[in-house]
Short mmCIF file of C-alpha atoms and ligand atoms in Angstrom, two decimals:
data_model
loop_
_atom_site.label_atom_id
_atom_site.label_comp_id
_atom_site.label_asym_id
_atom_site.label_seq_id
_atom_site.Cartn_x
_atom_site.Cartn_y
_atom_site.Cartn_z
CA MET Z 21 -82.86 -32.76 -55.80
CA VAL Z 22 -81.14 -29.66 -53.73
CA ASP Z 23 -82.46 -26.36 -54.33
CA GLU Z 24 -79.45 -24.43 -56.43
CA LEU Z 25 -78.89 -21.41 -54.41
CA SER Z 26 -76.62 -18.83 -55.46
CA LEU Z 27 -73.06 -17.89 -52.71
CA ASP Z 28 -75.32 -14.61 -51.97
CA GLU Z 29 -78.38 -16.64 -50.91
CA LEU Z 30 -76.08 -19.38 -48.99
CA VAL Z 31 -73.99 -17.46 -46.68
CA VAL Z 32 -76.96 -15.53 -45.08
CA LEU Z 33 -78.58 -18.97 -44.43
CA ASP Z 34 -78.55 -19.53 -40.30
CA GLU Z 35 -75.75 -22.11 -39.38
CA GLU Z 36 -78.38 -25.11 -39.09
CA ALA Z 37 -79.93 -24.43 -43.04
CA PHE Z 38 -76.29 -23.79 -44.21
CA ARG Z 39 -75.37 -26.94 -42.85
CA LEU Z 40 -78.04 -28.63 -44.23
CA HIS Z 41 -77.84 -27.24 -47.75
CA VAL Z 42 -74.07 -28.15 -47.61
CA ARG Z 43 -75.04 -31.91 -46.31
CA GLY Z 44 -77.73 -32.27 -49.34
CA TRP Z 45 -75.53 -31.16 -51.86
CA ILE Z 46 -72.62 -33.39 -51.07
CA GLU Z 47 -75.00 -36.42 -51.05
CA ALA Z 48 -76.21 -35.62 -54.07
CA ASN Z 49 -72.97 -35.02 -55.85
CA TYR Z 50 -70.00 -36.63 -54.23
CA PRO Z 51 -68.52 -39.52 -56.27
CA LEU Z 52 -69.40 -42.70 -54.43
CA SER Z 53 -66.73 -44.54 -55.94
CA VAL Z 54 -64.04 -42.36 -53.86
CA ARG Z 55 -65.73 -42.50 -50.55
CA TYR Z 56 -64.17 -43.09 -47.21
CA SER Z 57 -60.19 -43.79 -48.71
CA THR Z 58 -57.68 -43.74 -46.09
CA ARG Z 59 -54.92 -42.80 -48.37
CA ARG Z 60 -54.59 -39.69 -50.74
CA LEU Z 61 -56.08 -40.27 -53.95
CA HIS Z 62 -54.38 -39.23 -57.15
CA TRP Z 63 -55.67 -36.55 -59.50
CA HIS Z 64 -57.08 -38.98 -61.88
CA GLU Z 65 -59.35 -40.40 -59.04
CA ASN Z 66 -60.38 -37.13 -57.37
CA LYS Z 67 -60.51 -35.08 -60.38
CA PRO Z 68 -64.38 -35.66 -60.81
CA TRP Z 69 -65.03 -34.29 -57.34
CA TYR Z 70 -62.44 -31.45 -57.27
CA MET Z 71 -64.22 -30.34 -60.96
CA ALA Z 72 -67.64 -30.42 -59.29
CA LEU Z 73 -66.76 -28.21 -56.60
CA SER Z 74 -64.96 -25.89 -58.85
CA ARG Z 75 -68.24 -25.51 -60.76
CA LYS Z 76 -70.24 -25.07 -57.87
CA GLY Z 77 -67.75 -22.28 -56.41
CA TRP Z 78 -67.23 -24.21 -53.23
CA LEU Z 79 -63.04 -25.10 -54.04
CA ALA Z 80 -61.77 -22.16 -51.88
CA PRO Z 81 -64.19 -21.50 -48.69
CA GLY Z 82 -61.71 -19.24 -46.91
CA TRP Z 83 -60.40 -17.21 -49.63
CA PRO Z 84 -61.67 -13.88 -50.33
CA ARG Z 85 -64.67 -13.55 -52.63
CA GLU Z 86 -62.91 -11.00 -55.01
CA TYR Z 87 -60.48 -14.01 -55.99
CA GLY Z 88 -62.85 -16.65 -56.66
CA GLY Z 89 -63.43 -17.84 -52.94
CA MET Z 90 -66.47 -18.05 -50.68
CA GLY Z 91 -65.19 -15.84 -48.28
CA LEU Z 92 -67.03 -17.98 -45.34
CA ASP Z 93 -66.56 -16.93 -41.70
CA ALA Z 94 -64.92 -19.73 -39.49
CA ALA Z 95 -68.16 -21.07 -38.33
CA ARG Z 96 -69.23 -21.90 -41.76
CA GLN Z 97 -65.90 -22.91 -42.84
CA LEU Z 98 -65.93 -25.55 -40.11
CA ILE Z 99 -69.53 -26.81 -40.95
CA MET Z 100 -68.28 -27.63 -44.73
CA ILE Z 101 -65.24 -29.57 -43.25
CA GLU Z 102 -67.61 -31.51 -40.88
CA GLU Z 103 -70.20 -32.38 -43.65
CA MET Z 104 -67.58 -33.46 -45.98
CA GLU Z 105 -65.85 -35.39 -43.19
CA ARG Z 106 -69.34 -36.92 -42.48
CA PHE Z 107 -69.63 -38.28 -45.87
CA GLY Z 108 -66.22 -39.48 -46.13
CA ALA Z 109 -65.24 -37.06 -49.03
CA ALA Z 110 -61.42 -37.40 -49.95
CA ARG Z 111 -59.18 -34.79 -49.72
CA VAL Z 112 -58.35 -33.72 -53.39
CA ASN Z 113 -54.86 -32.26 -54.58
CA ASP Z 114 -54.92 -29.08 -53.02
CA MET Z 115 -51.41 -27.56 -52.51
CA GLY Z 116 -52.67 -25.02 -54.55
CA LEU Z 117 -56.16 -24.24 -52.55
CA ILE Z 118 -54.62 -24.31 -49.09
CA MET Z 119 -50.85 -23.32 -49.15
CA LEU Z 120 -50.57 -21.27 -52.34
CA GLY Z 121 -53.38 -19.57 -53.06
CA PRO Z 122 -53.48 -17.88 -49.65
CA MET Z 123 -49.72 -17.00 -49.93
CA LEU Z 124 -49.61 -15.70 -53.17
CA ILE Z 125 -53.21 -13.60 -52.49
CA ARG Z 126 -51.00 -11.87 -49.41
CA TYR Z 127 -47.67 -11.20 -51.10
CA ALA Z 128 -47.61 -11.68 -55.06
CA SER Z 129 -47.63 -9.52 -57.38
CA GLU Z 130 -51.50 -8.30 -59.02
CA GLU Z 131 -50.33 -10.17 -62.19
CA GLN Z 132 -49.38 -13.04 -60.40
CA LYS Z 133 -52.74 -13.16 -58.68
CA ARG Z 134 -54.45 -12.59 -61.97
CA ARG Z 135 -52.38 -15.43 -63.95
CA PHE Z 136 -52.25 -18.41 -61.16
CA LEU Z 137 -55.30 -17.99 -58.70
CA PRO Z 138 -57.79 -18.47 -61.21
CA ARG Z 139 -56.33 -21.67 -62.57
CA ILE Z 140 -55.91 -23.19 -59.08
CA LEU Z 141 -60.10 -22.74 -59.16
CA SER Z 142 -60.64 -24.17 -62.40
CA GLY Z 143 -58.33 -26.98 -62.18
CA GLU Z 144 -56.21 -26.14 -64.93
CA ASP Z 145 -53.10 -25.79 -62.14
CA ILE Z 146 -52.41 -28.72 -60.11
CA TRP Z 147 -49.57 -27.74 -57.53
CA CYS Z 148 -46.73 -29.46 -55.33
CA GLN Z 149 -44.59 -28.38 -52.76
CA GLY Z 150 -41.18 -28.17 -53.07
CA TYR Z 151 -39.65 -27.32 -50.03
CA SER Z 152 -37.69 -30.26 -48.40
CA GLU Z 153 -34.57 -31.78 -49.42
CA PRO Z 154 -32.38 -34.85 -48.41
CA ASN Z 155 -30.64 -32.67 -45.90
CA ALA Z 156 -33.20 -30.26 -45.19
CA GLY Z 157 -35.85 -31.05 -43.48
CA SER Z 158 -36.59 -29.70 -39.92
CA ASP Z 159 -33.60 -28.02 -40.64
CA LEU Z 160 -35.20 -26.02 -43.98
CA ALA Z 161 -33.31 -23.27 -44.06
CA ALA Z 162 -30.27 -25.40 -45.00
CA LEU Z 163 -31.90 -26.21 -48.20
CA ARG Z 164 -29.54 -26.51 -51.29
CA LEU Z 165 -31.29 -26.34 -54.44
CA ASP Z 166 -29.01 -23.79 -56.66
CA ALA Z 167 -30.45 -20.94 -58.75
CA ALA Z 168 -27.74 -19.79 -60.58
CA ASP Z 169 -28.72 -16.15 -62.44
CA GLY Z 170 -28.81 -16.61 -66.29
CA GLY Z 171 -29.68 -12.91 -67.10
CA ASP Z 172 -33.47 -13.00 -67.73
CA HIS Z 173 -34.09 -16.41 -65.82
CA TRP Z 174 -32.55 -18.63 -62.77
CA VAL Z 175 -30.73 -21.86 -63.46
CA LEU Z 176 -31.55 -24.67 -61.08
CA ASN Z 177 -29.47 -27.53 -60.39
CA GLY Z 178 -30.33 -30.23 -57.12
CA GLN Z 179 -33.33 -32.19 -55.77
CA LYS Z 180 -36.10 -32.23 -53.56
CA THR Z 181 -37.76 -35.04 -51.74
CA TRP Z 182 -40.91 -36.43 -50.03
CA ILE Z 183 -43.07 -34.22 -52.67
CA THR Z 184 -46.64 -35.01 -51.84
CA LEU Z 185 -48.48 -36.21 -55.24
CA ALA Z 186 -45.70 -34.58 -57.48
CA ASN Z 187 -46.66 -37.30 -60.21
CA ASP Z 188 -50.03 -35.38 -60.56
CA ALA Z 189 -48.85 -31.93 -60.34
CA ASN Z 190 -48.25 -29.81 -63.51
CA TRP Z 191 -46.76 -26.97 -61.54
CA ILE Z 192 -44.22 -26.74 -58.38
CA PHE Z 193 -43.12 -23.88 -56.03
CA VAL Z 194 -39.77 -24.24 -54.64
CA LEU Z 195 -37.50 -22.89 -52.29
CA ALA Z 196 -34.18 -22.17 -53.74
CA ARG Z 197 -30.71 -20.68 -52.99
CA THR Z 198 -30.27 -17.37 -54.87
CA SER Z 199 -27.35 -16.07 -52.89
CA LYS Z 200 -24.87 -18.12 -50.84
CA THR Z 201 -23.66 -14.98 -48.87
CA GLY Z 202 -25.36 -14.27 -45.11
CA LYS Z 203 -27.16 -16.36 -42.63
CA LYS Z 204 -28.68 -19.11 -44.20
CA GLN Z 205 -32.07 -17.97 -44.16
CA GLU Z 206 -31.01 -15.36 -46.39
CA GLY Z 207 -30.62 -16.07 -49.94
CA ILE Z 208 -33.52 -18.06 -50.58
CA SER Z 209 -36.20 -17.22 -53.12
CA PHE Z 210 -39.71 -18.59 -53.69
CA LEU Z 211 -40.24 -19.80 -56.99
CA LEU Z 212 -43.09 -21.20 -59.07
CA LEU Z 213 -42.46 -23.12 -62.20
CA PRO Z 214 -44.15 -26.15 -64.45
CA MET Z 215 -43.28 -29.59 -63.81
CA GLY Z 216 -43.03 -30.12 -67.48
CA SER Z 217 -40.24 -27.51 -67.85
CA PRO Z 218 -37.15 -29.32 -69.96
CA GLY Z 219 -34.65 -30.86 -66.82
CA VAL Z 220 -37.31 -31.71 -64.08
CA SER Z 221 -37.79 -35.46 -63.84
CA VAL Z 222 -39.92 -37.10 -61.10
CA ARG Z 223 -39.50 -40.50 -59.06
CA PRO Z 224 -41.86 -41.60 -56.88
CA ILE Z 225 -41.41 -43.21 -53.61
CA ILE Z 226 -43.56 -46.04 -52.33
CA ASN Z 227 -44.77 -45.18 -48.63
CA LEU Z 228 -45.60 -47.97 -45.97
CA ASP Z 229 -49.51 -48.09 -47.27
CA LEU Z 230 -47.49 -48.99 -50.63
CA HIS Z 231 -48.73 -45.95 -52.58
CA ASP Z 232 -46.84 -43.80 -54.72
CA GLU Z 233 -47.77 -40.70 -52.47
CA PHE Z 234 -44.94 -38.79 -52.55
CA CYS Z 235 -41.80 -38.50 -54.88
CA GLU Z 236 -38.53 -37.24 -55.56
CA VAL Z 237 -37.99 -34.08 -57.86
CA PHE Z 238 -34.78 -33.60 -59.87
CA PHE Z 239 -33.54 -30.37 -61.41
CA ASP Z 240 -30.80 -30.51 -64.32
CA GLN Z 241 -30.28 -26.55 -65.54
CA VAL Z 242 -33.99 -25.92 -65.22
CA ARG Z 243 -34.53 -22.36 -66.65
CA VAL Z 244 -37.12 -20.75 -64.53
CA PRO Z 245 -38.07 -16.87 -65.78
CA LYS Z 246 -37.57 -14.08 -63.26
CA ASP Z 247 -41.00 -12.85 -63.33
CA MET Z 248 -41.69 -16.49 -61.71
CA VAL Z 249 -40.04 -15.35 -58.21
CA VAL Z 250 -42.68 -14.07 -55.49
CA GLY Z 251 -42.00 -11.44 -53.71
CA GLU Z 252 -38.39 -10.31 -53.61
CA VAL Z 253 -35.46 -12.07 -54.55
CA ASP Z 254 -33.45 -13.42 -51.46
CA LYS Z 255 -36.37 -12.98 -49.39
CA GLY Z 256 -38.23 -16.19 -49.69
CA TRP Z 257 -37.99 -17.19 -46.16
CA SER Z 258 -40.52 -14.91 -44.88
CA TYR Z 259 -43.03 -16.00 -47.54
CA ALA Z 260 -41.84 -19.72 -46.85
CA LYS Z 261 -42.87 -19.30 -43.23
CA ALA Z 262 -46.19 -17.73 -43.79
CA LEU Z 263 -46.92 -20.42 -46.17
CA LEU Z 264 -46.29 -22.85 -43.28
CA GLY Z 265 -48.51 -21.26 -41.12
CA PHE Z 266 -51.13 -21.71 -43.90
CA GLU Z 267 -50.23 -25.33 -43.91
CA ARG Z 268 -50.56 -25.54 -40.50
CA ILE Z 269 -53.80 -24.10 -39.79
CA ALA Z 270 -55.04 -26.47 -42.92
CA ILE Z 271 -53.43 -29.68 -41.32
CA GLY Z 272 -54.66 -28.43 -37.82
CA SER Z 273 -58.22 -28.56 -39.09
CA PRO Z 274 -60.54 -31.09 -37.01
CA LYS Z 275 -61.66 -32.99 -40.30
CA LEU Z 276 -59.30 -35.82 -39.86
CA SER Z 277 -59.90 -36.26 -35.82
CA SER Z 278 -63.85 -35.75 -36.47
CA ASN Z 279 -63.38 -38.49 -39.39
CA GLY Z 280 -61.32 -40.70 -37.05
CA LEU Z 281 -63.69 -40.21 -34.42
CA ALA Z 282 -66.55 -40.98 -36.13
CA ARG Z 283 -64.98 -43.81 -37.91
CA LEU Z 284 -63.75 -45.41 -34.24
CA ARG Z 285 -67.42 -45.24 -32.95
CA GLN Z 286 -68.86 -47.16 -36.30
CA LEU Z 287 -65.93 -49.76 -35.73
CA ALA Z 288 -67.05 -50.24 -32.01
CA VAL Z 289 -70.25 -50.80 -33.34
CA ALA Z 290 -69.14 -53.39 -35.80
CA VAL Z 291 -66.92 -55.20 -33.39
CA GLY Z 292 -69.74 -55.23 -30.41
CA LYS Z 293 -67.71 -53.04 -28.40
CA GLU Z 294 -69.92 -49.49 -28.13
CA GLU Z 295 -70.98 -50.43 -24.65
CA ASP Z 296 -67.59 -51.44 -23.45
CA PRO Z 297 -66.65 -49.05 -20.18
CA ALA Z 298 -63.08 -49.03 -21.34
CA PHE Z 299 -64.20 -47.75 -25.15
CA LEU Z 300 -66.81 -45.25 -23.86
CA ASP Z 301 -64.63 -43.56 -21.64
CA GLY Z 302 -61.79 -43.47 -23.90
CA TYR Z 303 -64.15 -42.14 -26.59
CA ALA Z 304 -65.66 -39.43 -24.27
CA ARG Z 305 -62.13 -37.98 -23.53
CA PHE Z 306 -61.55 -37.91 -27.76
CA SER Z 307 -65.05 -35.71 -27.78
CA MET Z 308 -63.77 -33.57 -25.27
CA GLU Z 309 -60.67 -33.06 -26.90
CA LEU Z 310 -61.84 -32.80 -30.40
CA ALA Z 311 -64.31 -29.91 -29.10
CA ASP Z 312 -61.21 -27.95 -27.87
CA LEU Z 313 -59.48 -28.49 -31.12
CA LYS Z 314 -62.50 -27.33 -32.78
CA ALA Z 315 -62.50 -23.96 -30.72
CA LEU Z 316 -58.46 -23.43 -31.25
CA TYR Z 317 -59.42 -24.22 -35.13
CA GLU Z 318 -62.20 -21.60 -35.20
CA ALA Z 319 -60.22 -18.75 -33.57
CA TYR Z 320 -57.23 -19.19 -36.17
CA VAL Z 321 -59.68 -19.36 -39.07
CA GLU Z 322 -61.14 -16.14 -37.55
CA ARG Z 323 -57.63 -14.62 -37.60
CA LEU Z 324 -56.75 -15.68 -40.90
CA LYS Z 325 -59.77 -13.88 -42.40
CA ARG Z 326 -59.38 -10.86 -40.50
CA GLY Z 327 -55.66 -10.45 -42.34
CA GLU Z 328 -53.90 -10.92 -39.08
CA PRO Z 329 -50.45 -12.48 -39.55
CA ILE Z 330 -50.27 -16.05 -38.44
CA GLY Z 331 -47.47 -16.37 -35.81
CA PRO Z 332 -45.14 -19.36 -34.39
CA ASP Z 333 -47.96 -19.83 -31.78
CA VAL Z 334 -50.03 -21.85 -34.74
CA SER Z 335 -47.92 -24.95 -34.10
CA ILE Z 336 -49.64 -25.42 -31.30
CA LEU Z 337 -53.12 -26.43 -33.52
CA LYS Z 338 -51.09 -28.57 -35.53
CA ILE Z 339 -49.80 -30.43 -32.63
CA VAL Z 340 -52.88 -30.95 -31.00
CA GLN Z 341 -54.97 -32.30 -34.35
CA THR Z 342 -52.22 -34.35 -35.48
CA GLU Z 343 -51.51 -36.02 -31.91
CA LEU Z 344 -55.46 -36.17 -31.43
CA PHE Z 345 -55.81 -38.07 -34.58
CA GLN Z 346 -52.77 -40.63 -33.79
CA ARG Z 347 -54.48 -41.50 -30.66
CA ILE Z 348 -58.02 -41.99 -32.20
CA THR Z 349 -56.33 -44.40 -34.85
CA ASP Z 350 -54.35 -45.88 -31.91
CA ALA Z 351 -57.71 -46.71 -30.21
CA MET Z 352 -59.12 -48.15 -33.83
CA LEU Z 353 -56.06 -50.88 -34.09
CA GLU Z 354 -57.07 -51.47 -30.32
CA ILE Z 355 -60.47 -52.34 -30.72
CA ALA Z 356 -60.32 -54.14 -34.01
CA GLY Z 357 -59.38 -57.30 -33.32
CA GLY Z 358 -57.96 -59.44 -36.35
CA HIS Z 359 -59.12 -56.59 -38.66
CA ALA Z 360 -56.26 -54.73 -37.26
CA GLY Z 361 -53.70 -55.96 -39.63
CA LEU Z 362 -55.48 -55.93 -42.95
CA LEU Z 363 -54.37 -53.59 -45.86
CA GLU Z 364 -57.93 -53.91 -47.24
CA PRO Z 365 -60.82 -52.10 -45.67
CA MET Z 366 -63.13 -54.43 -43.50
CA PRO Z 367 -65.93 -56.45 -45.39
CA GLY Z 368 -69.27 -54.81 -45.29
CA GLU Z 369 -70.43 -51.48 -45.98
CA GLY Z 370 -68.98 -48.53 -44.89
CA GLY Z 371 -65.43 -48.85 -45.74
CA LEU Z 372 -63.86 -49.32 -42.74
CA HIS Z 373 -60.40 -49.70 -42.19
CA PRO Z 374 -58.77 -49.62 -38.99
CA ALA Z 375 -55.22 -50.25 -40.45
CA GLY Z 376 -55.53 -48.04 -43.12
CA SER Z 377 -56.42 -44.89 -41.25
CA PHE Z 378 -53.68 -45.82 -38.58
CA LEU Z 379 -51.19 -45.56 -41.29
CA LEU Z 380 -52.81 -42.26 -42.49
CA ALA Z 381 -52.01 -40.93 -39.21
CA ARG Z 382 -48.65 -41.79 -38.80
CA PRO Z 383 -46.69 -38.87 -41.02
CA SER Z 384 -49.20 -36.37 -39.73
CA THR Z 385 -46.75 -35.66 -37.18
CA ILE Z 386 -43.94 -35.45 -39.24
CA PHE Z 387 -44.90 -33.27 -42.53
CA GLY Z 388 -45.77 -29.75 -42.12
CA GLY Z 389 -43.27 -29.65 -39.60
CA SER Z 390 -42.69 -32.43 -36.73
CA SER Z 391 -43.98 -32.07 -33.37
CA GLU Z 392 -40.36 -31.89 -31.70
CA ILE Z 393 -39.72 -28.85 -33.90
CA LEU Z 394 -42.84 -27.25 -33.42
CA ARG Z 395 -42.59 -27.80 -29.48
CA ASN Z 396 -39.33 -26.11 -29.75
CA ILE Z 397 -40.99 -23.31 -31.35
CA LEU Z 398 -43.74 -22.73 -29.14
CA ALA Z 399 -40.91 -23.31 -26.13
CA ARG Z 400 -38.62 -20.60 -27.97
CA ASN Z 401 -40.92 -18.31 -29.90
CA VAL Z 402 -43.99 -18.36 -27.37
CA LEU Z 403 -43.19 -19.56 -24.07
CA GLU Z 404 -39.69 -17.65 -24.62
CA LEU Z 405 -37.89 -20.42 -22.32
CA PRO Z 406 -33.89 -20.50 -22.54
CA ALA Z 407 -32.54 -22.40 -25.43
C1 FAD W 28 -46.48 -38.11 -45.86
C2 FAD W 28 -45.10 -37.11 -45.90
C3 FAD W 28 -45.67 -35.91 -46.72
C4 FAD W 28 -44.46 -34.69 -47.20
N1 FAD W 28 -44.71 -33.68 -48.30
C5 FAD W 28 -44.23 -33.20 -48.41
C6 FAD W 28 -44.16 -32.10 -49.60
O1 FAD W 28 -45.28 -32.07 -49.88
N2 FAD W 28 -43.30 -31.34 -49.81
C7 FAD W 28 -42.12 -31.34 -49.02
O2 FAD W 28 -41.48 -30.05 -49.32
N3 FAD W 28 -42.21 -31.64 -47.96
C8 FAD W 28 -42.86 -32.80 -47.83
N4 FAD W 28 -42.68 -33.69 -46.56
C9 FAD W 28 -41.24 -33.71 -45.89
C10 FAD W 28 -41.68 -33.06 -44.46
O3 FAD W 28 -41.56 -31.54 -44.52
C11 FAD W 28 -40.35 -33.74 -43.76
O4 FAD W 28 -40.05 -35.05 -43.68
C12 FAD W 28 -40.30 -33.17 -42.43
O5 FAD W 28 -39.82 -31.54 -42.34
C13 FAD W 28 -39.19 -33.58 -41.37
O6 FAD W 28 -37.70 -33.46 -42.26
P1 FAD W 28 -36.99 -34.82 -42.16
O7 FAD W 28 -37.91 -35.87 -43.16
O8 FAD W 28 -35.60 -34.34 -43.21
O9 FAD W 28 -36.90 -35.37 -41.04
P2 FAD W 28 -35.66 -34.72 -40.09
O10 FAD W 28 -35.50 -33.13 -40.08
O11 FAD W 28 -34.13 -35.34 -40.38
O12 FAD W 28 -36.22 -35.49 -38.68
C14 FAD W 28 -36.03 -36.51 -38.31
C15 FAD W 28 -36.02 -36.65 -36.39
O13 FAD W 28 -35.40 -35.80 -35.88
C16 FAD W 28 -36.25 -34.58 -35.21
N5 FAD W 28 -35.36 -33.69 -35.20
C17 FAD W 28 -34.92 -33.07 -35.87
N6 FAD W 28 -34.15 -31.76 -35.70
C18 FAD W 28 -34.35 -31.63 -34.14
C19 FAD W 28 -34.88 -30.73 -33.29
N7 FAD W 28 -33.84 -29.62 -33.35
N8 FAD W 28 -34.86 -30.96 -31.94
C20 FAD W 28 -35.72 -31.89 -31.97
N9 FAD W 28 -35.96 -32.81 -32.75
C21 FAD W 28 -35.44 -32.83 -33.78
C22 FAD W 28 -37.58 -34.36 -36.15
O14 FAD W 28 -38.66 -33.96 -35.28
C23 FAD W 28 -37.82 -36.06 -36.51
O15 FAD W 28 -38.78 -36.90 -35.36
C24 FAD W 28 -43.53 -34.81 -46.56
C25 FAD W 28 -43.27 -35.71 -45.38
C26 FAD W 28 -44.26 -36.46 -45.43
C27 FAD W 28 -43.87 -38.05 -44.07
#
């Protein structure tokens, strides 16, 4: 049985005691039936864990205390991530927590914050991210979801695609075109709407792993009240970019690489390669890269906590994390032998699933900005290289 500590008591523990407390609580409360998943779980699968975190007040380690977050420093946020990964806890439906929430905290009206933030933390609202369209992915500003002025509301017509877990969400945040004059980055607005609005329909897409992880979302004469715009009308591009910064910090968190490296070692033991010099050489390199990644991540989390704007340089965090994760899962396949081709976890305890981990890692260099696009951003906006 783990002692119940209040948040005030928890945050003053030294880091080791904090870690042990978090570890003990996860071990005592995580639903074992969804441990070690290599795919994104649906809401009906991860809801018990989401609600346990909600009741505990641990859903939003990085949000300020005044909005229901834990207000943790970077080192303790990292410890929570490490302990979740260590135990094999699944990612929850977190678009409200890691993307929309931080963006609302910075840019939304007080009324919008009061209305939406508590409902994210209580699990009443599960959000999905409506950015990409069939011809607007990397070139996001080319988006065409049409928002026509209907007086006290906007009328949406068009389509979004690749929307992760839209089939679970009851709300969606979208970028829509409210004006067609000027540069393509102008005339975009950031809108919030219920997925149950008349005229919204969802069609799941089956991914390489044979799961309905993302969806197409269609809008046919969908009415959105004007008070559901975040910030200024036509100025959504700057909020959209800020949200991408939050997303890139979240994807850049070392959790997947950290978990991948632990699984790689476990796999090496399972297939008798743990003393193999080639394996040990690769493992040592990955460990050093992971240490670099953690240091980089901590620096960004601290910047976020100080309320500093996140600039284009955050691209490097996402590149380093996702490419390391891919190389770790490549190494899994190399040593997995016949298990590399299985679509199900290997037999035995621990749910080792080399092919599942490999497939999980593949799209990470695409979503949230592809590695090519992020390198372009670094070249242009950070290194100031010529176009
Ligand atoms: C698993 C997954 C989940 C996703 N979830 C969501 C979601 O929840 N919400 C959402 O809105 N979107 C989501 N996306 C969409 C994602 O943001 C886009 O796939 C991504 O932005 C790339 O856009 P695209 O697919 O249209 O590819 P494209 O933009 O067509 O790019 C194709 C290839 O060309 C390269 N390329 C394009 N332009 C350039 C250039 N100028 N220079 C160099 N290379 C270039 C790209 O790097 C890429 O390799 C998801 C995608 C995946 C794979």
